[in-house]
Amino acid sequence: MQPFTIVTGKVAPLDRANVDTDAIIPKQYLKSIKKTGFGPFLFDDWRYLDKGDLDIDPATRRKNPDFVLNDARFAGSTVLIARENFGCGSSREHAVWALTDYGFRAVIAPGFADIFFNNSFKNGFLPLTLKAEEVDALFVESASAADFRLTIDLPAQTVSTPGGLRFSFEIDPFRKDCLIRGLDEIGLTLQHADAIRAYEARQKVSAPWLAA
Amino acid sequence: MTTSTRPRTLYDKLWDAHVVLDNGDGSALVYIDRQLLHEVTSPQAFDGLRLAQRQPWRLSANLAVADHNVPTTDRSVGIEDPISRAQVEALDANCAEYGITEFKMNDARQGIVHVIGPEQGATLPGMTVVCGDSHTSTHGAFGALAFGIGTSEVEHALATQTLVMKKSKNMRVTVRGQVAPGITAKDIVLAIIGRIGTAGGNGHTIEFAGEAIERLSMEGRMTVCNMAIEAGARAGLIAVDATTIAYVQNRPFSPTGEALAKAIAWWNTLQSDDGAVFDREVEIDAASIQPQVTWGTSPEMVLPVSGRVPNPANEADPVKRNSIERALHYMGIRADQPITDIAIDKVFIGSCTNSRIEDLRAAASVLRGKRIAGNVKLALAVPGSGLVKRQAESEGLDKVFIDAGFEWREPGCSMCLGMNADQLSPGERCASTSNRNFEGRQGAGGRTHLVSPAMAAAAAVAGRFVDVRHISAGN
Ligand code: SF4
């Protein structure tokens, strides 16, 4: 997993509350056999004017000019800001896969749905909680500044902007550590790689046919 | 490895032999000797590896095969359904990219993952065996600790050759004495599930023991362990004995020479010690077991063929009464109806429970010289692997099936879950040798009755359920 330490990135403002997982990635894309490739379908119903499916090339579809991700100013954004209760709805991990595949590293909101929140950490994606008024201040600065970027300093647990805003945020220490070191569950197990190799060395002697 | 001298169960021994790190909180990092892969539960796991730029920890531990989506008819035309085809192609591409051994759809060794593992000697006593499929319990027949896992664990096992696990409890089911002639492994395991229920083994690893189990062939033992999961246990086990050791030799993946001698010495220790304590013990009298037929929508809804469908009015517990009523309604049968009154539309002989050579022989011996009844619209015989198919053909069994009116198909999961074209239509009733009779399992609205291969063949001939021992006796 890509480590998450200090991320400075362009901000896409999604000024909505209760962004649900169906909105993040609609159900027809769950038939996919992949964990990647969901990026073009992120926020599909909002982003395109016609209906999409796995076998329809997104490039051939009509884009909704009013949707934030279709605005050239926000191309290449890596941080999403949104309102209350982001990620509500189903448990589909595809929602997180779609956000990361698009290129987002974090979403900042006043609150998150539980399952989405948990799924995020498994994929190196930071769901960052700020107070509602702090998020509002980010929206305000975003609206006034062209090419608005902000910096998330995970080790210091701060969010700062060129306009001088600086907020601190809370995060579970274990999760913080995993993100900073880029460790998912597999990553954690791989910290014991030496123990696994030592086991294999023992097995090679005691049960050589298994090591073949 | 622990040096404890307290008597241990077989499960304890297998667990102890595979602990890489004990976390001290009941969980441990457990080493995985063998991972079997199939097309349905592996694509996102491979994608996860790619995304994290990881490599499989130990390539040779993995063996892959496509089984769930493959057609059982002419394969030269490929797979018609695009989504099924994409899944199979994804497995091919992933195995090619990482260098994992795969038996492709047109390989003679292709087959149901739980049939080919043992057939190839890829499943050996004392191993830990995982697969993204709940019927991985099958491999416990070899005294291997084998259990199904989810897609994120498939990725974890690929990347680390380990899993983080909590130890389960020990349960032993002892089937005392010998079964009557004509009673098979399927009848034994259905009778066990009828006795302990589908949640009976929850949180436990079940060791099957007793004379009736010891007398089973490896094929029969696999049938029993296959359905451990239907009794709620993630893993089933049978102790290693001479039957096991004879079976596993001279197979492509099994050890030879000095390694074999060393292996056998260890395999011979793979039994529960005298005095080992089980958290739960169940005993069943083998002689009491009759041919079994499920009547409802859960494997525990099972009766001897001589029985009558239960009457919800006789059930005091309202929850159970309700589930009987719902099952009767779904299955389209009446309370108190004799099982032998139930007529069938289709017959399916196959699945990882009953598609091995012994199963096909048992069915063929009932079918020889007979025809399926006029009301049977379709009877399928689907061998578990290409090698089983070839063996059956060399014994002329394909002719027996075809002459009786069966279709003789290519190997795969087929109508066990109907992910390919082999499905029941709404309302159709099937005598099936598979393992799950859940609503819609074999096709939306389809009605499944689980039986042994011999009983399925007998039902095909009679057009309804009959005691196979009566059919055989008459001819
Ligand atoms: S035969 Fe049926 S139970 Fe066995 S692996 Fe295939 S689908 Fe699953």
XYZ file of C-alpha atoms and ligand atoms in Angstrom:
695
model
C 0.000 0.000 0.000
C 1.183 3.522 -0.796
C 2.350 5.185 2.456
C 0.430 8.292 3.479
C 2.578 10.944 5.166
C 2.349 14.518 3.897
C 0.037 14.978 0.927
C -0.312 18.299 -0.861
C -2.951 18.196 -3.523
C -5.539 19.924 -5.576
C -8.964 19.973 -3.951
C -12.270 18.983 -5.543
C -15.223 20.486 -3.655
C -18.259 18.174 -3.665
C -20.791 20.299 -1.887
C -23.223 17.587 -0.826
C -24.185 15.804 2.367
C -25.021 12.065 2.574
C -23.007 11.036 -0.454
C -23.941 7.346 -0.531
C -22.034 4.388 -1.936
C -24.545 3.952 -4.771
C -23.687 7.470 -5.842
C -19.978 6.798 -5.461
C -20.166 3.656 -7.613
C -23.507 2.342 -8.958
C -24.417 -1.341 -8.708
C -23.864 -2.360 -12.338
C -20.120 -1.997 -11.811
C -19.999 -4.576 -9.021
C -20.054 -7.343 -11.616
C -16.490 -6.432 -12.415
C -13.825 -8.979 -11.595
C -11.400 -6.203 -10.750
C -10.447 -4.034 -7.828
C -9.076 -1.439 -10.235
C -10.585 0.379 -13.171
C -13.502 1.896 -11.251
C -12.121 5.443 -11.557
C -13.964 6.343 -14.786
C -17.236 5.282 -13.095
C -16.729 7.231 -9.868
C -19.905 9.258 -9.186
C -21.224 7.824 -12.438
C -24.833 9.031 -12.219
C -23.729 12.587 -11.488
C -20.818 12.674 -13.820
C -22.516 11.509 -17.015
C -25.849 12.411 -18.570
C -26.431 8.959 -20.111
C -26.527 5.567 -18.460
C -23.295 3.611 -18.222
C -22.251 0.019 -17.838
C -19.063 -2.005 -17.656
C -19.046 -2.626 -21.379
C -19.734 0.985 -22.385
C -16.633 3.099 -23.051
C -16.890 6.143 -20.741
C -15.162 8.268 -23.406
C -18.210 7.872 -25.653
C -20.618 9.117 -22.988
C -22.042 12.580 -22.509
C -20.486 14.373 -19.553
C -22.516 16.516 -17.211
C -20.864 19.948 -17.494
C -22.234 20.970 -14.095
C -20.512 18.228 -12.146
C -17.394 19.216 -10.255
C -15.123 16.492 -11.627
C -15.908 17.621 -15.173
C -14.716 21.146 -14.413
C -11.230 21.633 -15.882
C -10.184 23.625 -12.805
C -10.413 20.482 -10.679
C -8.689 18.052 -13.025
C -6.075 15.993 -11.235
C -7.527 16.570 -7.754
C -6.265 14.259 -5.036
C -8.300 15.568 -2.094
C -12.086 15.592 -1.976
C -14.048 17.771 0.397
C -17.680 16.971 1.123
C -20.368 17.468 3.731
C -21.864 15.365 6.531
C -22.207 11.547 6.479
C -20.020 10.698 3.523
C -20.073 7.069 2.335
C -23.434 5.988 3.738
C -25.311 3.019 2.223
C -23.950 -0.374 1.354
C -20.748 -2.078 2.457
C -19.239 -2.258 -1.026
C -15.481 -1.764 -0.863
C -15.804 -0.811 -4.534
C -16.668 2.674 -3.309
C -13.193 3.118 -1.875
C -11.611 1.384 -4.863
C -13.349 3.883 -7.165
C -12.062 6.891 -5.190
C -8.486 5.613 -5.060
C -8.529 4.494 -8.686
C -9.607 7.984 -9.709
C -6.571 9.331 -7.874
C -7.973 10.590 -4.593
C -5.831 10.051 -1.503
C -8.227 11.487 1.069
C -11.700 12.838 1.606
C -12.355 15.533 4.188
C -15.849 15.702 5.684
C -17.534 16.426 9.002
C -18.520 12.762 9.349
C -18.428 9.353 7.679
C -20.536 6.222 7.584
C -18.917 3.416 9.606
C -18.326 0.774 6.992
C -16.991 3.178 4.425
C -14.709 4.606 7.118
C -13.304 1.144 7.924
C -12.948 0.104 4.307
C -10.943 3.235 3.588
C -8.029 2.311 5.848
C -7.715 -1.139 4.242
C -6.901 0.643 1.007
C -4.522 3.382 2.168
C -7.205 6.026 1.782
C -7.683 8.652 4.505
C -11.200 9.618 5.610
C -10.390 12.801 7.488
C -12.885 14.273 9.920
C -12.959 18.011 10.624
C -15.599 20.095 12.372
C -18.476 21.246 10.156
C -17.386 24.891 10.373
C -13.794 23.991 9.476
C -14.958 22.070 6.408
C -17.109 25.069 5.552
C -14.057 27.340 5.694
C -12.306 25.012 3.231
C -15.268 25.291 0.853
C -15.116 29.078 1.120
C -11.405 29.250 0.355
C -11.859 26.752 -2.483
C -14.493 28.985 -4.074
C -12.308 32.077 -3.951
C -8.920 30.658 -4.881
C -8.058 29.434 -8.339
C -6.099 26.162 -8.254
C -6.828 25.620 -4.554
C -4.473 23.114 -2.936
C -4.190 22.036 0.653
C -1.714 20.040 2.670
C -2.550 17.096 4.890
C 0.272 16.380 7.322
C -0.673 13.010 8.783
C 2.251 12.694 11.215
C 1.416 16.142 12.647
C -2.340 15.541 12.226
C -2.956 18.909 10.557
C -4.659 20.309 7.473
C -3.310 23.635 6.184
C -4.084 25.904 3.261
C -2.263 28.675 1.339
C -4.833 31.136 2.735
C -3.541 30.447 6.239
C -6.138 28.018 7.560
C -4.685 25.390 9.855
C -6.812 22.732 11.540
C -5.835 19.690 13.541
C -7.672 16.372 13.379
C -7.987 13.177 15.394
C -7.084 9.676 14.216
C -6.718 6.288 15.871
C -2.960 5.811 16.564
C -2.855 2.263 15.182
C -4.560 3.301 11.956
C -2.332 6.335 11.665
C 0.727 4.160 12.015
C -0.516 1.719 9.371
C -1.209 4.551 6.918
C 2.118 6.274 7.469
C 4.023 3.079 6.998
C 1.808 2.002 4.116
C 0.796 -1.143 5.955
C -2.405 -2.974 5.181
C -3.239 -6.289 6.881
C -0.966 -8.030 4.450
C 1.668 -5.403 5.090
C 1.392 -6.041 8.819
C 1.857 -9.756 8.328
C 4.822 -9.078 6.089
C 6.487 -7.350 9.032
C 6.855 -10.929 10.272
C 8.504 -12.036 7.044
C 11.541 -13.231 8.991
C 9.380 -15.446 11.182
C 7.697 -16.867 8.087
C 11.083 -17.553 6.499
C 12.342 -19.150 9.706
C 9.263 -21.382 9.734
C 9.951 -22.376 6.136
C 13.563 -23.168 6.952
C 12.433 -25.463 9.767
C 9.830 -27.087 7.529
C 12.435 -27.699 4.850
C 14.206 -29.953 7.309
C 11.211 -31.572 9.002
C 8.954 -31.921 5.947
C 11.061 -31.339 2.808
C 8.309 -32.574 0.466
C 6.093 -29.650 1.510
C 8.757 -27.113 0.628
C 9.225 -28.485 -2.867
C 5.948 -26.673 17.162
C 5.013 -27.314 20.776
C 6.684 -29.934 22.880
C 3.614 -30.522 25.027
C 3.115 -34.125 26.100
C -0.585 -33.812 26.872
C -2.666 -35.995 24.533
C -3.633 -33.949 21.499
C -6.379 -34.223 18.929
C -5.510 -34.480 15.249
C -6.630 -30.876 14.867
C -4.322 -29.789 17.722
C -1.399 -31.506 16.006
C -2.079 -29.900 12.644
C -2.523 -26.504 14.271
C 0.660 -26.785 16.359
C 2.656 -27.877 13.315
C 1.684 -24.726 11.394
C 1.915 -21.903 13.920
C 4.438 -19.342 12.695
C 3.779 -16.883 15.507
C 1.457 -17.238 18.470
C -0.122 -13.876 19.254
C -0.984 -15.074 22.736
C -4.598 -13.937 22.437
C -5.997 -17.131 20.911
C -4.974 -16.035 17.443
C -1.891 -17.023 15.530
C -0.151 -16.555 12.253
C -0.654 -19.934 10.570
C 1.432 -21.223 7.684
C -0.437 -22.323 4.535
C 1.105 -25.203 2.609
C -1.275 -25.265 -0.325
C -3.600 -22.752 -1.912
C -6.080 -23.880 -4.565
C -7.471 -21.123 -6.769
C -10.523 -20.888 -9.003
C -11.970 -18.174 -11.185
C -14.770 -16.795 -9.037
C -13.030 -15.708 -5.848
C -9.528 -14.929 -7.082
C -9.674 -11.988 -9.540
C -9.836 -9.192 -6.949
C -7.161 -10.928 -4.895
C -4.775 -10.896 -7.847
C -5.710 -7.313 -8.547
C -4.878 -6.489 -4.934
C -1.434 -7.999 -5.376
C -0.904 -5.968 -8.510
C -2.094 -2.768 -6.897
C 0.330 -3.229 -4.000
C 3.073 -4.422 -6.338
C 3.476 -7.670 -4.427
C 4.474 -11.071 -5.676
C 3.071 -14.402 -4.531
C 5.174 -15.560 -1.591
C 5.687 -19.105 -2.800
C 4.517 -19.872 -6.319
C 4.743 -23.632 -5.983
C 2.197 -23.619 -3.161
C -0.527 -22.600 -5.605
C -2.570 -24.593 -8.079
C -5.382 -23.070 -10.135
C -8.284 -24.382 -12.172
C -11.484 -22.939 -13.629
C -14.513 -24.948 -12.583
C -17.572 -22.889 -11.573
C -18.262 -21.132 -14.884
C -17.075 -23.678 -17.422
C -19.586 -25.205 -19.830
C -20.100 -28.971 -19.541
C -21.013 -29.251 -23.214
C -18.743 -28.893 -26.252
C -15.862 -26.681 -25.181
C -14.395 -26.039 -28.597
C -16.912 -23.187 -28.945
C -15.687 -21.459 -25.780
C -17.906 -19.877 -23.110
C -21.015 -18.147 -24.403
C -21.875 -15.933 -21.433
C -19.525 -12.916 -21.522
C -19.344 -12.435 -17.744
C -18.526 -16.105 -17.132
C -16.006 -15.977 -19.937
C -14.363 -12.887 -18.488
C -13.905 -14.588 -15.127
C -12.264 -17.638 -16.673
C -10.054 -15.477 -18.881
C -9.037 -13.422 -15.868
C -7.839 -16.559 -14.109
C -5.848 -17.588 -17.190
C -4.258 -14.149 -17.449
C -3.443 -13.937 -13.732
C -1.852 -17.372 -13.656
C 0.163 -16.560 -16.769
C 1.319 -13.233 -15.343
C 2.472 -14.636 -12.027
C 3.583 -18.049 -13.233
C 1.059 -20.080 -11.256
C 0.355 -23.612 -12.419
C -3.120 -23.761 -13.911
C -5.114 -26.536 -15.515
C -6.938 -24.694 -18.264
C -10.421 -25.468 -19.468
C -9.294 -27.825 -22.205
C -6.581 -29.564 -20.162
C -7.352 -33.239 -19.487
C -6.563 -32.601 -15.810
C -9.154 -29.805 -15.478
C -11.984 -30.431 -13.053
C -13.641 -29.290 -9.850
C -10.961 -27.812 -7.612
C -11.793 -30.194 -4.732
C -11.572 -33.204 -7.012
C -8.305 -32.348 -8.708
C -6.340 -31.381 -5.572
C -6.398 -34.908 -4.148
C -6.288 -36.519 -7.581
C -3.000 -34.759 -8.342
C -1.472 -35.412 -4.931
C -1.571 -31.646 -4.391
C -3.503 -32.381 -1.208
C -1.398 -34.398 1.214
C -1.779 -35.489 4.828
C -0.570 -32.984 7.388
C -0.920 -29.987 5.089
C -2.818 -26.785 5.608
C -4.962 -26.334 2.496
C -7.004 -23.226 1.670
C -9.206 -22.169 -1.215
C -11.689 -19.370 -1.740
C -14.510 -21.877 -1.501
C -16.353 -23.242 1.505
C -16.166 -26.874 0.369
C -12.411 -26.854 0.883
C -13.333 -28.930 3.943
C -13.262 -31.876 1.477
C -9.475 -32.135 1.759
C -9.714 -32.889 5.485
C -10.341 -36.488 4.404
C -6.558 -36.752 4.094
C -5.775 -35.659 7.631
C -5.078 -32.159 6.264
C -6.328 -28.962 7.887
C -8.402 -27.542 5.030
C -10.887 -24.690 5.053
C -12.541 -22.100 2.852
C -11.559 -18.419 2.879
C -12.788 -15.104 1.433
C -11.183 -13.021 -1.308
C -9.149 -10.767 0.992
C -7.747 -13.879 2.657
C -6.974 -15.364 -0.745
C -4.844 -12.282 -1.342
C -3.328 -12.549 2.138
C -2.396 -16.187 1.584
C -0.988 -15.439 -1.865
C 1.151 -12.605 -0.551
C 2.314 -14.044 2.764
C 1.762 -17.833 2.679
C 0.016 -17.382 6.029
C -3.315 -16.430 7.528
C -4.155 -14.824 10.839
C -6.482 -17.324 12.511
C -8.251 -18.099 15.741
C -8.115 -21.713 16.856
C -11.465 -23.503 16.749
C -12.857 -26.049 19.200
C -12.557 -29.811 18.822
C -15.559 -31.986 18.034
C -15.637 -35.685 17.253
C -18.429 -37.541 15.501
C -18.010 -41.283 15.907
C -19.996 -43.556 13.611
C -19.960 -46.874 15.498
C -20.111 -50.250 13.791
C -20.741 -50.994 10.149
C -23.337 -49.650 7.745
C -25.771 -52.023 6.038
C -24.997 -53.085 2.450
C -25.993 -50.385 -0.053
C -25.414 -47.510 2.401
C -22.843 -44.995 1.211
C -20.737 -42.130 2.545
C -23.398 -39.634 1.421
C -26.032 -41.391 3.530
C -23.664 -41.338 6.503
C -22.950 -37.618 6.280
C -26.581 -36.682 5.605
C -27.587 -38.737 8.643
C -24.951 -36.911 10.721
C -26.247 -33.513 9.584
C -29.814 -34.655 10.262
C -28.694 -35.486 13.784
C -26.537 -32.464 14.725
C -28.119 -29.833 12.457
C -26.580 -27.312 10.097
C -25.246 -25.257 12.987
C -24.112 -28.314 14.963
C -20.455 -27.832 14.129
C -20.300 -24.037 14.411
C -16.972 -22.906 15.824
C -15.583 -26.449 15.721
C -13.388 -28.601 13.572
C -15.156 -31.943 13.268
C -13.137 -35.134 13.294
C -15.115 -38.030 11.801
C -14.175 -41.330 13.400
C -15.400 -44.842 14.086
C -15.425 -48.119 12.198
C -17.907 -46.986 9.524
C -15.640 -44.055 8.643
C -12.468 -46.155 8.707
C -14.028 -48.606 6.263
C -14.718 -45.873 3.703
C -12.529 -45.434 0.630
C -10.817 -42.061 0.161
C -13.617 -41.064 -2.212
C -16.175 -41.794 0.494
C -14.145 -39.924 3.106
C -14.011 -36.890 0.831
C -17.807 -37.011 0.485
C -18.135 -36.947 4.280
C -15.634 -34.111 4.859
C -17.063 -32.139 1.926
C -20.282 -31.718 3.868
C -18.661 -30.805 7.198
C -19.359 -27.225 6.176
C -23.051 -28.110 5.834
C -22.884 -29.139 9.486
C -21.521 -25.676 10.332
C -17.856 -26.654 10.658
C -15.294 -24.770 8.589
C -13.119 -27.905 8.567
C -13.676 -31.662 8.783
C -10.955 -34.217 9.456
C -10.361 -37.943 9.195
C -7.289 -39.599 10.695
C -4.548 -40.915 8.441
C -4.416 -44.690 8.011
C -3.248 -47.251 5.451
C -6.090 -46.271 3.088
C -4.898 -42.648 3.066
C -1.255 -43.523 2.554
C -2.033 -45.941 -0.265
C -4.098 -43.276 -2.066
C -1.601 -40.427 -1.960
C 1.357 -42.279 -3.442
C 2.359 -42.153 -7.108
C 0.513 -38.948 -7.919
C 2.072 -36.051 -9.850
C 2.561 -33.782 -6.824
C 3.286 -36.413 -4.162
C 6.754 -37.075 -2.772
C 8.917 -39.978 -3.864
C 11.944 -41.860 -2.630
C 13.543 -40.709 0.590
C 11.114 -37.822 1.013
C 8.210 -40.254 0.738
C 9.630 -42.487 3.452
C 10.057 -39.481 5.705
C 6.580 -38.236 4.852
C 4.982 -41.571 5.639
C 6.698 -41.651 9.014
C 5.073 -38.310 9.857
C 1.716 -39.101 8.269
C 1.499 -42.184 10.455
C 1.376 -39.931 13.523
C -1.626 -37.999 12.246
C -4.328 -39.388 14.496
C -5.837 -38.046 17.685
C -3.934 -39.376 20.706
C -5.645 -41.751 23.095
C -7.116 -39.651 25.850
C -7.268 -36.454 23.767
C -10.145 -34.325 24.967
C -12.823 -33.084 22.566
C -15.027 -30.139 23.450
C -17.970 -32.047 22.043
C -18.568 -35.731 21.194
C -21.423 -37.243 19.180
C -21.969 -40.942 18.539
C -24.067 -42.498 15.802
C -24.943 -46.142 15.290
C -23.970 -47.019 11.703
C -26.433 -49.892 11.465
C -29.344 -47.497 11.951
C -28.497 -45.459 8.839
C -30.840 -45.910 5.843
C -30.573 -44.313 2.400
C -31.154 -40.593 2.977
C -33.211 -38.051 1.013
C -33.514 -34.363 1.897
C -37.084 -33.124 1.701
C -36.614 -29.397 2.490
C -34.417 -26.396 1.807
C -31.596 -27.054 4.248
C -29.350 -30.138 4.406
C -30.607 -30.864 7.937
C -34.124 -31.369 6.539
C -33.345 -34.967 5.739
C -35.123 -38.304 6.190
C -34.613 -41.981 5.509
C -36.190 -42.924 2.174
C -38.762 -44.943 4.111
C -39.897 -41.780 5.928
C -42.739 -39.362 5.497
C -42.486 -35.602 5.044
C -42.871 -33.927 8.444
C -46.140 -32.352 9.498
C -45.729 -28.843 10.897
C -48.737 -29.457 13.138
C -46.593 -31.906 15.131
C -43.897 -29.296 15.793
C -44.261 -27.437 19.073
C -41.492 -24.892 18.467
C -43.057 -22.028 16.452
C -39.791 -21.103 14.733
C -39.243 -24.673 13.535
C -42.902 -25.036 12.599
C -42.642 -21.948 10.470
C -39.510 -23.140 8.718
C -41.140 -26.522 7.963
C -44.171 -24.742 6.503
C -42.022 -22.480 4.367
C -39.944 -25.410 3.117
C -43.026 -27.498 2.259
C -44.415 -24.583 0.331
C -41.188 -23.910 -1.568
C -40.625 -27.586 -2.305
C -44.221 -28.159 -3.398
C -44.730 -31.230 -1.233
C -47.370 -32.167 1.374
C -47.072 -32.891 5.055
C -47.042 -36.644 5.760
C -46.362 -37.460 2.114
C -44.192 -40.596 1.801
C -40.764 -39.709 0.390
C -41.230 -42.493 -2.169
C -44.289 -40.632 -3.534
C -42.214 -37.658 -4.658
C -41.746 -37.648 -8.446
C -38.772 -35.903 -10.049
C -38.112 -33.945 -13.246
C -34.336 -33.955 -13.434
C -31.341 -35.870 -12.096
C -27.887 -34.468 -11.447
C -24.974 -36.770 -10.688
C -21.911 -34.628 -10.068
C -20.405 -31.880 -7.807
C -17.414 -31.923 -5.470
C -19.471 -34.135 -3.139
C -20.130 -37.019 -5.526
C -18.396 -36.908 -8.902
C -15.459 -39.217 -8.351
C -14.939 -42.542 -10.029
C -16.472 -44.523 -7.183
C -19.600 -42.348 -7.346
C -19.957 -42.900 -11.078
C -19.453 -46.626 -10.625
C -22.136 -46.752 -7.942
C -24.636 -44.935 -10.134
C -23.749 -46.986 -13.225
C -24.209 -50.247 -11.361
C -27.822 -49.233 -10.683
C -28.387 -47.991 -14.246
C -26.862 -50.906 -16.135
C -29.462 -52.372 -18.499
C -32.159 -49.884 -17.438
C -33.707 -46.663 -18.780
C -34.622 -43.441 -17.063
C -38.344 -43.029 -16.457
C -40.518 -41.157 -18.960
C -41.184 -38.255 -16.598
C -37.465 -37.500 -16.199
C -36.764 -34.630 -18.589
C -33.030 -34.469 -18.146
C -30.465 -36.636 -16.422
C -26.915 -35.321 -16.230
C -23.758 -37.214 -15.364
C -20.915 -34.733 -14.832
C -17.553 -36.256 -13.891
C -15.500 -34.308 -11.347
C -12.429 -34.053 -13.543
C -11.087 -34.899 -16.960
C -9.160 -37.793 -15.438
C -12.268 -39.172 -13.728
C -14.066 -38.879 -17.057
C -11.315 -40.719 -18.884
C -11.204 -43.461 -16.250
C -14.985 -43.884 -16.396
C -14.876 -44.114 -20.179
C -12.157 -46.752 -20.031
C -14.502 -48.793 -17.830
C -17.388 -48.255 -20.249
C -19.423 -46.305 -17.696
C -20.186 -43.534 -20.188
C -22.035 -46.124 -22.313
C -24.042 -47.271 -19.322
C -25.123 -43.687 -18.571
C -25.876 -42.871 -22.203
C -27.750 -46.133 -22.804
C -29.856 -45.385 -19.738
C -30.764 -41.968 -21.173
C -28.269 -39.769 -19.292
C -26.230 -37.006 -20.862
C -22.503 -37.559 -20.376
C -20.843 -34.181 -19.859
C -17.514 -32.411 -19.504
C -16.191 -31.859 -15.933
C -17.105 -28.849 -13.779
C -19.407 -27.615 -11.031
C -22.319 -27.623 -13.446
C -25.786 -27.816 -11.939
C -24.465 -27.823 -8.359
C -24.901 -24.048 -8.437
C -25.858 -23.314 -12.024
C -23.330 -20.574 -12.706
C -23.032 -21.998 -16.196
C -25.939 -23.002 -18.430
C -26.887 -26.088 -16.371
C -29.826 -24.973 -14.263
C -33.244 -25.979 -12.998
C -36.261 -24.046 -14.233
C -38.758 -22.689 -11.683
C -40.698 -25.501 -10.016
C -38.521 -28.275 -11.407
C -37.584 -31.035 -8.984
C -34.158 -32.611 -9.031
C -32.571 -35.654 -7.437
C -29.082 -34.269 -6.935
C -25.840 -35.667 -5.575
C -24.589 -32.174 -4.670
C -24.385 -30.627 -1.213
C -26.805 -27.708 -0.971
C -30.573 -27.753 -1.327
C -31.002 -24.037 -0.592
C -33.797 -22.123 -2.301
C -32.763 -21.283 -5.833
C -29.365 -22.949 -5.527
C -29.673 -24.966 -8.743
C -31.716 -22.284 -10.521
C -34.377 -19.787 -9.433
C -37.414 -21.661 -8.089
C -35.703 -25.040 -8.540
C -36.320 -27.794 -5.976
C -33.364 -29.892 -4.892
C -33.362 -33.208 -3.056
C -29.913 -34.335 -1.947
C -29.148 -38.036 -2.285
C -26.271 -40.426 -2.925
C -25.258 -41.319 -6.507
C -26.883 -44.756 -6.229
C -30.099 -43.197 -4.930
C -30.039 -40.590 -7.704
C -29.679 -43.354 -10.287
C -32.519 -45.296 -8.686
C -34.703 -42.187 -8.744
C -33.851 -41.674 -12.420
C -35.040 -45.175 -13.247
C -38.185 -45.033 -11.098
C -39.063 -41.390 -11.834
C -39.478 -40.878 -8.079
C -37.498 -41.614 -4.935
C -37.093 -45.307 -4.141
C -34.869 -47.340 -1.865
C -31.995 -48.264 -4.152
C -31.703 -51.588 -2.355
C -35.119 -52.607 -3.684
C -34.206 -51.722 -7.259
C -30.920 -53.586 -7.170
C -32.521 -56.588 -5.510
C -35.100 -56.992 -8.265
C -32.517 -57.353 -11.008
S -19.249 -28.496 -7.118
Fe -20.663 -27.092 -6.140
S -20.091 -27.015 -4.005
Fe -18.417 -27.918 -5.131
S -17.017 -26.248 -5.554
Fe -18.391 -26.448 -7.318
S -20.093 -25.079 -6.880
Fe -18.992 -25.349 -4.971
